[in-house]
Amino acid sequence: MKPKVSAKDVARHVGVSVATVSNVINNVNKKVSEETRQRVLKAIEELHYQPDFTARSLAKGKSNLLGVLLPITQAGDDESLLLKDNPFYAELLSGIEFEAGQRGYDVIITGIRPEQSLKDWVRKRNMDGVIFLGITPEPFLNELKALHIPVVLMDSHPKQGDCHSIGHDDFLAGKLACQYLMARGHQVIGFLSGGIQTSPVNLKRYEGYQEALKEAGLTSRPNLVLEDSVSFEGGYRMGLRIAQEYEKSRKGESVTALFCAADIVAFGAIKALREKRIKVPEEISVVGFDNLKTCDYLIPGLTTVDQGIYHKGVLAAGILVDDIEGKLEACRHIQLPVRIVERDSVCPPREK
Amino acid sequence: MKPKVSAKDVARHVGVSVATVSNVINNVNKKVSEETRQRVLKAIEELHYQPDFTARSLAKGKSNLLGVLLPITQAGDDESLLLKDNPFYAELLSGIEFEAGQRGYDVIITGIRPEQSLKDWVRKRNMDGVIFLGITPEPFLNELKALHIPVVLMDSHPKQGDCHSIGHDDFLAGKLACQYLMARGHQVIGFLSGGIQTSPVNLKRYEGYQEALKEAGLTSRPNLVLEDSVSFEGGYRMGLRIAQEYEKSRKGESVTALFCAADIVAFGAIKALREKRIKVPEEISVVGFDNLKTCDYLIPGLTTVDQGIYHKGVLAAGILVDDIEGKLEACRHIQLPVRIVERDSVCPPREK
DNA sequence: TTGTAGGCGTTATCAT
DNA sequence: ATGATAACGCCTACAA
């Protein structure tokens, strides 16, 4: 176990002080003569010196660590990261990691666990900033603000206060999806999502969906607006209920299309419909939301609302680092554009 | 920006020395009288004191940080984590995070990027141990060994030397999958995977597949053994080639089943087959490998070889922490059991 | 331009 | 049982 080489070793090797070594590393090129600078650099190379971030963190009060907070499965379960159940988080995390790496930061992840104080997690590692994925519990957020650490909220209500937020115009997106369906002749359109009142994102999408119907002189049917958990299983359960509605409805009055506020929900719903022998898209068309890679895997491919997940992750990390490094004046509230990605889960309605 | 409370503050508040505070925190209950112990604990509570892991790392030479190294997309691409393309890594990472959290460690992730020295990444943060997901580049591995840090290799060749490894008996698994297909009447079975010679895992599965055929008195056809990247796209390309073979083969001699060495490959292959109007499973049955959640999303559901991904992650983190804490005598090489999970992508072959 | 010295928050050693 | 104090490796005034 050879002891790791420290700045002191480098200093001794060159015949200068540790301060000089430190200056070479930090002060881009001020304060140190070009000659000694080169000698120090050479020694660093030769000795394979690598500054210790732990010590540096302590001295500078800056860790170059970005905390990413991931939602976990609802209680009752084994309490694992939702990361494993919804590809959405993996894509996002991937984008975050990429940008963070580019800018010299490391990413550390954890689940948003209720019992444990999140603030402590952030404090004990002196994290420079954190990114919340998914819904952020209000109390945690307040804890964080007290720490005066840059925070980026993904997909939450824009008005969450003095943190950055990045999402999209969910109202518009919901409207867009619904209009897409109507443009293809659908009039009876169901809406499937997670809790509408508990999630501003779902609410906005719901309102957009409602608005689109209204503008077209249509109304939504309460029994076609379903809420359950944002998961495959939730989607499956809702799909089953839709299947029931479909079966018992009369000719010309049945659902012909579904707008699901998350791809993962659409996956579950489609599975349920198909098990009930209802054809997608021939009998019921489906539009999802997210544009996960998985949409391509399904047959038929899922037509959905793209929100550039990966890029969103990149952006989030970028903003966070910008703020950390003092390059930002005020809080940024970004609304990313969305667009419909057409695949094969939508077709014109057919008489029952 | 209130300055964070340190051990010194606690000490002053109680009227003892920092050493005593430290002792209360670390030495379970030795060396400190029960009375002062309680007083210190009370102060910690009142002041919301939280030990600083950064400082602790420096002093103890232990960071309580676990590094997880994730493969990245092949060069040429935007060089992002494979995490975003294959749900496999998300499930694994989720398991790792869970167990790490339970045992008081934090997880820090990064892509295995060629240019950057991995060793430096590990050293600069004083990581206590690392877990490699996917294929591990040999040079990196050697760099790591020189650091004398516990390493867990996932799904690599068991003989990688003095690191822990965790995988399964891929030979048996391959054989199992192939036998499953043969038991349902298939005789002409294709094999789709990533590089067979470049990945011991694929090689073993391939050999198992060969062995099963051989034992049944069958032989594999070279034009049905395909290699491409382990990705949806790779699977898609191979599926296209299989479709070609299928079309040009004569009655009674065509492929009737495929064994894909990864679910993600199976997804791509199925997509290609279906686009070429070949029905799965009626015309070609498919067996995958991994048992990703996504297998359930597809229609038909993908019959596959389950390898308990999440649990594997939990185990990996467990072993790593055990080693870090000196609870392990020697290197552990674990072979997890596998089993077939039946869904709907396999049925008896049908005459063309 | 370079070196000295104090400090970042903890732990560990050794007195008391 | 408790307290001083020296590390840990680095940064940053300030002094030379």
XYZ file of C-alpha atoms (C1' of nucleotides) in Angstrom:
736
model
C 0.000 0.000 0.000
C 2.079 2.879 -1.215
C 1.078 6.136 0.410
C -0.525 8.463 -2.079
C 1.558 11.296 -3.381
C 0.546 14.674 -2.042
C 1.263 18.230 -3.014
C 4.031 18.187 -0.462
C 5.787 15.418 -2.346
C 5.555 17.367 -5.536
C 6.891 20.443 -3.793
C 9.835 18.593 -2.349
C 10.593 16.970 -5.662
C 10.764 20.294 -7.419
C 12.284 22.210 -4.564
C 9.483 24.686 -4.054
C 6.794 25.115 -1.428
C 3.382 23.501 -1.405
C 1.875 26.924 -1.878
C 3.559 27.190 -5.214
C 2.282 23.818 -6.257
C -1.180 24.853 -5.214
C -0.848 28.054 -7.165
C 0.166 26.215 -10.268
C -2.902 24.025 -10.007
C -5.409 26.734 -9.233
C -4.334 30.112 -10.499
C -4.526 29.600 -14.165
C -1.159 31.207 -14.815
C -0.832 34.171 -12.576
C 1.517 34.490 -9.661
C 3.978 31.903 -10.796
C 6.879 32.253 -13.165
C 6.546 30.303 -16.328
C 9.699 28.432 -15.519
C 8.788 27.031 -12.103
C 5.336 26.479 -13.477
C 6.717 24.094 -16.035
C 8.896 22.352 -13.514
C 5.954 21.797 -11.206
C 3.789 20.553 -14.039
C 6.510 18.157 -15.022
C 6.802 16.813 -11.502
C 3.038 16.382 -11.261
C 3.233 14.327 -14.394
C 6.128 12.234 -13.226
C 4.786 11.515 -9.799
C 1.236 10.981 -11.055
C 0.045 13.496 -8.585
C -3.686 13.877 -8.293
C -5.112 16.548 -6.028
C -7.313 15.115 -3.324
C -10.838 16.414 -3.734
C -11.683 15.538 -0.195
C -9.056 17.835 1.190
C -9.844 20.427 -1.394
C -13.500 20.340 -0.444
C -12.644 20.914 3.140
C -10.381 23.824 2.416
C -12.508 25.528 -0.197
C -15.936 24.657 1.096
C -16.803 23.355 -2.341
C -17.184 19.698 -3.144
C -17.809 19.601 -6.867
C -20.519 17.166 -6.056
C -24.012 17.285 -7.528
C -26.751 15.466 -5.676
C -29.487 13.859 -7.698
C -32.615 12.978 -5.798
C -34.676 10.231 -7.271
C -38.188 9.275 -6.256
C -38.643 5.861 -4.741
C -41.436 3.375 -4.925
C -44.386 4.042 -2.719
C -44.228 2.704 0.802
C -45.248 -0.880 1.265
C -42.922 -1.988 -1.446
C -39.298 -2.727 -0.880
C -38.558 0.939 -1.196
C -36.262 0.965 -4.149
C -35.482 3.718 -6.599
C -38.135 4.384 -9.172
C -35.168 4.423 -11.467
C -35.629 0.723 -11.894
C -39.278 0.889 -12.862
C -39.444 3.857 -15.141
C -36.860 4.304 -17.894
C -37.655 7.972 -17.706
C -35.297 8.507 -14.803
C -32.484 6.583 -16.391
C -32.561 8.774 -19.466
C -32.666 11.903 -17.384
C -29.884 10.773 -15.098
C -27.788 9.911 -18.076
C -28.064 13.437 -19.387
C -27.215 14.882 -16.018
C -24.164 12.715 -15.622
C -22.883 13.647 -19.026
C -23.023 17.380 -18.537
C -21.777 17.200 -14.972
C -18.773 15.209 -16.100
C -18.031 17.712 -18.816
C -17.934 20.494 -16.290
C -15.849 18.751 -13.708
C -18.532 17.666 -11.278
C -19.381 14.258 -9.960
C -22.881 12.971 -9.538
C -24.085 11.298 -6.422
C -27.525 9.751 -6.263
C -30.017 8.857 -3.600
C -33.652 8.085 -3.159
C -35.989 10.599 -1.621
C -36.669 8.686 1.535
C -39.110 10.200 3.968
C -37.584 9.161 7.271
C -34.109 10.350 6.568
C -33.501 14.016 6.541
C -32.566 15.051 3.122
C -30.903 18.123 4.401
C -28.448 16.033 6.314
C -27.589 14.075 3.226
C -26.754 17.257 1.401
C -24.932 18.842 4.270
C -22.745 15.998 5.309
C -21.185 15.844 1.871
C -21.180 19.576 1.317
C -22.890 19.180 -1.977
C -22.685 22.154 -4.259
C -26.155 21.724 -5.683
C -28.985 19.297 -6.082
C -31.426 18.246 -8.736
C -34.825 16.868 -7.882
C -36.394 14.427 -10.254
C -40.119 14.103 -10.070
C -42.385 15.498 -7.450
C -40.588 17.237 -4.640
C -41.991 16.958 -1.169
C -42.580 20.452 0.096
C -40.914 20.077 3.505
C -37.735 18.746 1.953
C -37.641 21.656 -0.376
C -37.862 24.113 2.457
C -35.104 22.328 4.282
C -32.962 22.745 1.239
C -33.646 26.374 0.744
C -32.414 26.984 4.260
C -29.085 25.635 3.106
C -28.799 28.238 0.388
C -27.742 25.713 -2.160
C -28.710 25.912 -5.819
C -31.610 23.612 -6.592
C -33.079 22.532 -9.888
C -36.576 21.143 -9.932
C -37.565 18.915 -12.796
C -41.167 18.704 -13.869
C -42.634 20.415 -10.906
C -44.893 23.339 -10.595
C -42.963 26.341 -11.943
C -43.913 28.452 -8.999
C -41.957 26.393 -6.514
C -40.206 29.562 -5.467
C -36.581 30.466 -5.497
C -35.145 27.437 -7.219
C -34.573 26.849 -10.854
C -37.107 24.745 -12.606
C -37.218 23.035 -15.895
C -40.218 21.485 -17.499
C -42.558 22.245 -20.346
C -45.849 23.885 -20.945
C -47.888 20.943 -19.829
C -51.140 22.669 -20.540
C -50.152 23.138 -24.131
C -48.734 19.663 -24.347
C -51.949 18.126 -23.098
C -53.928 20.202 -25.507
C -51.638 19.250 -28.338
C -52.013 15.545 -27.674
C -55.763 15.795 -27.490
C -55.963 17.862 -30.624
C -53.810 15.367 -32.416
C -56.337 12.704 -31.576
C -59.311 14.847 -32.566
C -57.679 15.761 -35.839
C -57.793 12.078 -36.634
C -61.482 11.892 -35.943
C -61.650 10.911 -32.304
C -64.382 12.394 -30.192
C -64.538 10.208 -27.142
C -61.130 10.427 -25.562
C -60.065 9.091 -22.192
C -57.407 10.583 -19.945
C -55.149 8.384 -17.840
C -52.615 9.719 -15.378
C -51.285 9.755 -11.865
C -53.037 11.865 -9.278
C -54.424 14.943 -10.962
C -54.791 17.032 -7.851
C -51.565 15.842 -6.272
C -49.373 16.591 -9.269
C -49.382 19.970 -10.961
C -47.919 18.344 -14.032
C -50.803 15.956 -14.388
C -53.243 18.719 -13.614
C -51.914 20.920 -16.374
C -52.000 18.131 -18.880
C -55.524 17.369 -17.810
C -56.575 20.958 -18.192
C -55.011 21.095 -21.619
C -56.910 17.998 -22.585
C -60.133 19.548 -21.282
C -59.515 22.793 -23.096
C -58.936 21.025 -26.385
C -62.197 19.145 -26.022
C -64.036 22.270 -25.068
C -62.738 24.244 -28.007
C -63.979 21.468 -30.247
C -67.385 21.611 -28.632
C -66.889 18.292 -26.882
C -66.936 17.365 -23.242
C -64.940 14.809 -21.376
C -66.671 11.921 -19.679
C -65.884 11.592 -16.000
C -65.746 7.826 -16.233
C -63.007 8.100 -18.811
C -60.790 10.289 -16.656
C -58.806 7.902 -14.528
C -56.143 8.290 -11.889
C -53.753 5.739 -10.487
C -50.046 5.505 -9.850
C -47.629 6.521 -12.583
C -46.421 3.021 -13.316
C -46.967 0.086 -15.588
C -49.205 -1.491 -12.993
C -51.204 1.686 -12.570
C -51.624 1.912 -16.317
C -52.653 -1.693 -16.442
C -55.356 -1.195 -13.854
C -56.682 1.854 -15.640
C -56.601 -0.036 -18.916
C -58.789 -2.691 -17.381
C -61.322 -0.107 -16.335
C -61.287 1.443 -19.774
C -61.865 -1.989 -21.255
C -64.935 -2.344 -19.088
C -66.275 0.985 -20.191
C -65.585 0.047 -23.747
C -67.438 -3.219 -23.520
C -70.535 -1.824 -21.930
C -70.806 1.262 -24.098
C -73.195 1.366 -26.986
C -72.407 1.595 -30.639
C -71.113 5.012 -31.607
C -70.608 6.086 -28.065
C -67.592 4.171 -26.930
C -64.090 5.412 -26.219
C -61.945 5.404 -29.280
C -58.813 6.982 -27.916
C -56.735 7.422 -24.791
C -54.308 10.115 -23.814
C -51.925 8.825 -21.169
C -49.930 11.392 -19.229
C -46.893 9.110 -19.166
C -45.565 6.489 -21.540
C -45.233 3.965 -18.779
C -48.925 4.331 -18.066
C -49.681 3.858 -21.739
C -47.658 0.649 -21.755
C -49.739 -0.758 -18.950
C -52.994 0.394 -20.438
C -52.227 -1.117 -23.816
C -51.305 -4.390 -22.190
C -54.630 -4.491 -20.400
C -56.609 -3.576 -23.499
C -54.943 -6.254 -25.528
C -55.576 -8.851 -22.884
C -59.206 -7.913 -23.081
C -59.014 -8.470 -26.813
C -59.348 -4.828 -27.658
C -57.156 -3.906 -30.575
C -54.753 -0.984 -30.448
C -54.997 1.203 -32.421
C -57.883 -0.229 -34.487
C -60.401 -0.133 -31.659
C -58.725 2.236 -29.266
C -55.916 4.606 -30.205
C -53.350 5.588 -27.598
C -51.078 8.583 -27.182
C -48.424 8.612 -24.482
C -46.171 11.231 -22.987
C -42.376 11.268 -22.658
C -41.082 9.506 -25.723
C -39.084 6.887 -23.896
C -36.821 4.684 -25.938
C -39.204 1.911 -25.024
C -41.884 3.428 -27.242
C -39.956 2.055 -30.158
C -39.790 -1.414 -28.716
C -43.516 -1.894 -28.580
C -45.582 -3.112 -31.460
C -47.335 -1.011 -32.469
C -44.859 1.714 -31.607
C -46.313 4.258 -29.232
C -47.220 7.642 -30.600
C -46.298 10.095 -27.910
C -45.351 13.570 -26.834
C -41.615 13.986 -26.957
C -40.009 16.055 -24.264
C -36.356 15.428 -25.031
C -35.624 13.758 -21.739
C -31.912 13.307 -22.159
C -31.411 16.855 -23.282
C -33.471 17.999 -20.349
C -30.993 16.281 -18.051
C -28.096 17.973 -19.766
C -29.772 21.314 -19.398
C -30.553 20.782 -15.737
C -26.972 19.990 -14.884
C -25.824 22.925 -16.947
C -28.028 25.377 -15.117
C -27.064 23.968 -11.776
C -23.362 24.298 -12.471
C -23.846 27.761 -13.906
C -25.505 28.816 -10.704
C -22.884 27.182 -8.528
C -20.203 29.028 -10.389
C -22.056 32.288 -10.060
C -22.831 32.680 -13.715
C -26.514 33.160 -13.130
C -28.253 36.335 -12.092
C -31.645 35.033 -11.171
C -33.665 31.873 -11.053
C -34.302 30.277 -14.350
C -37.644 28.772 -15.200
C -37.352 26.935 -18.428
C -40.178 25.639 -20.521
C -38.899 23.207 -23.091
C -40.804 22.702 -26.311
C -42.646 19.471 -26.924
C -43.711 17.771 -30.096
C -45.724 14.799 -31.158
C -43.777 11.781 -32.325
C -45.875 9.674 -34.593
C -45.604 5.945 -34.465
C -48.345 3.390 -34.900
C -50.656 3.551 -31.924
C -53.112 5.977 -33.421
C -55.476 5.567 -36.344
C -58.882 6.965 -37.209
C -61.745 5.615 -35.115
C -63.745 2.775 -36.467
C -67.403 2.057 -35.882
C -67.831 -0.500 -33.176
C -25.829 31.998 5.232
C -25.484 30.729 8.743
C -22.200 28.952 9.351
C -22.731 25.260 9.830
C -22.509 23.908 13.330
C -19.386 21.900 13.990
C -18.277 19.529 16.669
C -16.602 22.449 18.313
C -19.933 24.199 18.727
C -21.414 21.138 20.304
C -18.435 20.842 22.611
C -18.705 24.419 23.717
C -22.425 24.137 24.245
C -22.018 21.164 26.540
C -18.823 22.316 28.150
C -16.618 19.443 27.044
C -13.863 19.061 24.449
C -14.274 18.205 20.807
C -12.518 14.945 21.502
C -15.338 13.905 23.759
C -17.910 14.802 21.177
C -16.042 12.749 18.650
C -15.887 9.863 21.055
C -19.596 9.956 21.646
C -20.204 9.790 17.933
C -17.739 7.057 17.127
C -17.027 4.818 20.086
C -20.304 3.158 20.489
C -20.371 3.604 24.250
C -16.898 3.062 25.563
C -14.648 5.689 26.981
C -17.349 8.138 27.855
C -19.464 8.294 30.969
C -23.102 7.708 30.379
C -23.916 11.081 31.787
C -21.790 13.264 29.530
C -22.759 10.958 26.725
C -26.368 11.910 27.182
C -25.580 15.560 27.468
C -23.618 15.515 24.253
C -26.328 13.606 22.466
C -28.846 16.141 23.636
C -26.753 19.011 22.359
C -26.293 17.324 19.018
C -30.024 17.070 18.779
C -30.640 20.643 19.801
C -28.058 22.178 17.536
C -28.909 19.881 14.643
C -25.310 18.915 14.434
C -24.335 16.744 11.507
C -20.796 15.419 11.222
C -19.084 16.556 8.063
C -18.201 13.548 5.962
C -15.668 15.511 4.007
C -13.622 16.232 7.086
C -14.187 12.757 8.358
C -12.925 11.299 5.113
C -9.780 13.290 5.367
C -9.111 12.283 8.918
C -10.051 8.650 8.638
C -8.931 7.977 5.120
C -12.343 6.521 4.442
C -14.980 8.224 2.361
C -18.012 5.966 2.585
C -18.307 6.457 -1.115
C -18.958 3.681 -3.592
C -18.076 4.296 -7.215
C -20.264 2.741 -9.851
C -18.757 2.566 -13.304
C -21.222 2.412 -16.123
C -20.464 1.607 -19.726
C -21.046 4.345 -22.241
C -22.212 4.277 -25.793
C -19.653 3.352 -28.373
C -17.553 6.168 -29.710
C -19.011 8.178 -32.559
C -22.167 8.730 -30.609
C -22.615 11.505 -28.137
C -20.891 9.404 -25.556
C -23.611 9.102 -23.000
C -24.196 6.488 -20.379
C -25.566 3.225 -21.620
C -27.837 3.638 -18.655
C -30.196 5.521 -20.884
C -30.405 2.870 -23.571
C -30.592 -0.336 -21.623
C -32.944 -0.624 -18.653
C -30.641 -3.331 -17.413
C -28.278 -0.832 -15.863
C -31.023 1.128 -14.219
C -32.317 -1.936 -12.434
C -28.852 -2.903 -11.331
C -27.988 0.578 -10.171
C -31.192 0.729 -8.240
C -30.260 -2.387 -6.310
C -26.813 -1.066 -5.605
C -28.114 2.228 -4.335
C -30.568 0.541 -2.040
C -28.072 -1.673 -0.294
C -25.425 1.022 -0.158
C -27.871 3.366 1.494
C -28.808 0.740 4.040
C -25.204 0.340 5.031
C -24.338 3.981 5.240
C -22.571 4.489 1.946
C -23.282 6.887 -0.846
C -23.174 6.016 -4.493
C -21.383 8.060 -7.053
C -21.654 7.227 -10.730
C -19.614 7.824 -13.828
C -19.194 6.543 -17.322
C -16.216 4.448 -18.247
C -14.606 6.952 -20.516
C -11.434 5.923 -22.246
C -9.506 9.165 -22.238
C -9.885 9.959 -18.630
C -7.965 7.942 -16.181
C -10.303 5.974 -14.108
C -7.773 5.622 -11.410
C -7.716 9.331 -10.925
C -11.442 9.430 -10.582
C -11.299 6.894 -7.812
C -8.317 8.404 -6.109
C -9.346 11.983 -6.046
C -12.472 11.130 -4.098
C -10.840 8.456 -2.001
C -13.519 6.004 -2.878
C -13.764 3.013 -0.647
C -14.681 0.612 -3.401
C -15.976 0.385 -6.927
C -18.408 -1.698 -8.898
C -17.993 -2.257 -12.595
C -21.087 -2.819 -14.644
C -20.636 -4.573 -17.926
C -17.404 -5.339 -19.614
C -14.365 -3.978 -17.853
C -11.482 -2.724 -19.926
C -8.423 -4.651 -18.829
C -6.072 -1.671 -18.430
C -8.515 0.103 -16.158
C -8.782 -2.946 -14.044
C -5.070 -3.118 -13.557
C -4.947 0.520 -12.650
C -7.497 -0.163 -10.003
C -5.779 -3.138 -8.524
C -2.750 -0.979 -7.956
C -4.899 1.119 -5.679
C -5.727 -1.836 -3.471
C -9.354 -0.978 -3.369
C -12.114 -3.567 -3.262
C -13.631 -4.118 -6.674
C -16.733 -5.977 -7.730
C -17.059 -7.044 -11.327
C -20.517 -7.688 -12.666
C -21.026 -10.119 -15.506
C -17.441 -10.465 -16.447
C -15.251 -13.436 -16.840
C -14.940 -15.004 -13.369
C -11.206 -15.344 -13.686
C -10.565 -11.641 -13.709
C -8.194 -12.145 -10.827
C -8.236 -10.706 -7.367
C -11.522 -8.874 -7.439
C -14.916 -10.084 -6.470
C -17.174 -11.077 -9.263
C -20.810 -11.778 -9.523
C -22.599 -13.307 -12.433
C -24.200 -16.597 -13.294
C -23.355 -19.816 -15.000
C -23.796 -18.466 -18.466
C -22.999 -21.767 -20.070
C -25.826 -23.415 -18.194
C -28.117 -20.499 -18.814
C -27.517 -20.658 -22.544
C -28.075 -24.366 -22.514
C -31.233 -23.956 -20.508
C -32.696 -21.452 -22.915
C -31.912 -23.594 -25.895
C -33.306 -26.713 -24.273
C -36.449 -24.825 -23.397
C -36.912 -24.080 -27.052
C -36.137 -27.642 -28.137
C -38.536 -29.062 -25.590
C -41.238 -27.183 -27.437
C -40.277 -28.749 -30.690
C -37.817 -26.282 -32.183
C -34.903 -27.668 -34.126
C -33.591 -24.746 -36.096
C -32.624 -22.148 -33.557
C -30.754 -18.926 -34.163
C -28.422 -17.212 -31.703
C -28.219 -13.437 -31.488
C -25.784 -11.580 -29.274
C -23.078 -9.001 -28.959
C -19.529 -9.967 -29.864
C -18.999 -13.603 -28.986
C -15.249 -13.501 -28.891
C -15.037 -10.117 -27.243
C -17.359 -10.939 -24.371
C -16.869 -14.004 -22.202
C -20.481 -13.762 -21.168
C -21.724 -14.040 -24.720
C -19.218 -16.761 -25.428
C -20.449 -18.888 -22.559
C -24.053 -18.467 -23.538
C -23.130 -19.375 -27.054
C -21.303 -22.482 -25.940
C -24.248 -23.498 -23.805
C -26.520 -23.072 -26.776
C -24.170 -25.180 -28.895
C -23.930 -27.852 -26.259
C -27.686 -28.153 -25.981
C -28.011 -28.573 -29.715
C -25.225 -31.098 -29.809
C -26.721 -33.186 -27.043
C -29.937 -33.278 -28.996
C -28.084 -34.410 -32.082
C -28.572 -31.100 -33.825
C -26.085 -28.625 -35.183
C -26.231 -24.892 -35.339
C -26.228 -23.130 -38.649
C -23.520 -20.511 -39.013
C -25.818 -18.157 -40.831
C -28.143 -18.166 -37.848
C -25.453 -17.182 -35.378
C -25.312 -13.415 -35.495
C -23.277 -10.801 -33.713
C -23.850 -7.078 -33.430
C -23.947 -4.534 -30.647
C -25.940 -5.261 -27.507
C -28.655 -2.735 -28.198
C -32.083 -2.361 -29.680
C -30.532 -1.227 -32.929
C -28.164 -4.168 -32.988
C -31.045 -6.526 -32.375
C -33.029 -4.843 -35.081
C -30.274 -5.320 -37.623
C -29.865 -8.942 -36.710
C -33.605 -9.416 -36.883
C -33.550 -8.109 -40.425
C -30.922 -10.638 -41.377
C -32.889 -13.431 -39.751
C -35.936 -12.325 -41.681
C -33.953 -12.660 -44.887
C -32.822 -16.128 -43.985
C -36.362 -17.034 -43.109
C -37.746 -15.855 -46.391
C -35.261 -17.651 -48.549
C -35.283 -20.921 -46.644
C -37.301 -23.836 -47.881
C -40.266 -25.461 -46.259
C -39.331 -27.478 -43.203
C -35.872 -26.008 -43.032
C -36.407 -22.477 -41.826
C -35.575 -20.936 -38.474
C -38.382 -21.354 -36.031
C -36.795 -19.887 -32.946
C -34.253 -17.350 -31.718
C -32.272 -17.212 -28.539
C -31.127 -13.670 -27.854
C -28.369 -13.179 -25.311
C -29.994 -9.977 -24.048
C -33.577 -8.811 -23.811
C -32.768 -5.558 -25.487
C -31.496 -7.477 -28.480
C -34.664 -9.521 -28.520
C -36.739 -6.346 -28.552
C -34.944 -5.137 -31.634
C -35.107 -8.487 -33.363
C -38.823 -8.849 -32.756
C -39.434 -5.380 -34.098
C -37.566 -6.241 -37.271
C -39.344 -9.547 -37.728
C -42.729 -7.961 -37.290
C -41.912 -5.271 -39.783
C -41.096 -8.003 -42.227
C -44.487 -9.495 -41.510
C -43.097 -12.484 -39.673
C -45.261 -13.366 -36.719
C -43.846 -13.826 -33.247
C -44.213 -16.424 -31.854
C -46.310 -18.195 -34.496
C -43.617 -18.182 -37.133
C -40.560 -17.503 -35.065
C -40.373 -17.936 -31.303
C -38.032 -15.763 -29.282
C -36.312 -16.189 -25.935
C -34.432 -13.325 -24.367
C -32.043 -12.954 -21.484
C -32.237 -10.667 -18.414
C -35.906 -10.431 -17.607
C -36.137 -6.691 -17.774
C -39.342 -5.097 -16.606
C -39.829 -4.153 -20.217
C -40.457 -7.800 -21.115
C -43.872 -7.377 -19.606
C -44.630 -4.293 -21.608
C -44.293 -5.991 -24.961
C -47.071 -7.884 -26.648
C -46.486 -10.746 -26.738
C -44.586 -10.659 -23.468
C -41.030 -11.833 -23.855
C -40.151 -15.238 -22.488
C -36.706 -14.872 -21.061
C -34.004 -16.015 -18.702
C -34.369 -14.270 -15.397
C -31.209 -13.275 -13.605
C -32.664 -11.248 -10.769
C -30.995 -8.032 -11.809
C -32.100 -5.896 -8.912
C -31.103 -8.485 -6.377
C -27.781 -8.813 -8.105
C -27.180 -5.133 -7.511
C -28.050 -5.506 -3.856
C -25.648 -8.392 -3.555
C -22.847 -6.552 -5.286
C -23.078 -3.597 -2.959
C -23.285 -5.941 -0.010
C -20.119 -7.773 -0.926
C -18.301 -4.567 -1.610
C -19.191 -3.091 1.741
C -18.373 -6.338 3.501
C -14.929 -6.247 1.989
C -14.419 -2.592 2.787
C -15.286 -3.269 6.375
C -12.933 -6.200 6.518
C -15.614 -8.821 6.874
C -14.362 -10.861 3.978
C -11.500 -13.314 3.999
C -11.001 -13.890 0.323
C -12.399 -12.916 -3.017
C -15.911 -13.989 -3.663
C -16.988 -15.325 -6.999
C -20.706 -15.693 -7.003
C -22.776 -17.524 -9.535
C -26.399 -16.616 -9.193
C -29.080 -19.039 -10.279
C -31.141 -18.308 -13.343
C -34.544 -19.483 -14.395
C -36.807 -19.270 -17.374
C -39.700 -16.869 -17.101
C -42.466 -17.891 -19.428
C -44.475 -15.265 -21.199
C -45.880 -15.395 -24.688
C -43.045 -15.224 -27.160
C -42.619 -18.951 -27.557
C -44.928 -21.541 -29.034
C -44.416 -24.792 -30.889
C -43.084 -24.409 -34.421
C -45.513 -24.428 -37.240
C -44.980 -25.715 -40.720
C -44.146 -22.927 -43.054
C 7.573 35.495 -7.614
C 7.769 32.508 -3.704
C 7.393 30.861 1.125
C 5.225 30.726 5.862
C 1.549 29.715 8.607
C -3.158 29.214 9.941
C -7.425 26.990 9.114
C -11.209 23.751 7.081
C -13.913 19.724 10.630
C -12.670 15.248 12.212
C -10.180 11.617 14.222
C -6.454 9.608 16.932
C -2.650 9.678 20.199
C -1.244 10.552 24.462
C -1.374 12.867 28.572
C -3.907 14.153 32.638
C -13.242 9.604 31.801
C -11.667 13.673 29.532
C -8.792 17.115 27.183
C -4.865 19.064 24.292
C -2.903 18.616 20.133
C -1.107 16.789 16.028
C -2.262 14.925 11.843
C -5.289 14.467 7.137
C -4.154 17.332 2.239
C -5.160 21.427 0.529
C -6.056 26.607 0.054
C -5.226 31.397 0.979
C -3.949 35.436 3.139
C 0.055 37.669 4.263
C 4.869 38.157 4.649
C 9.335 38.072 2.567
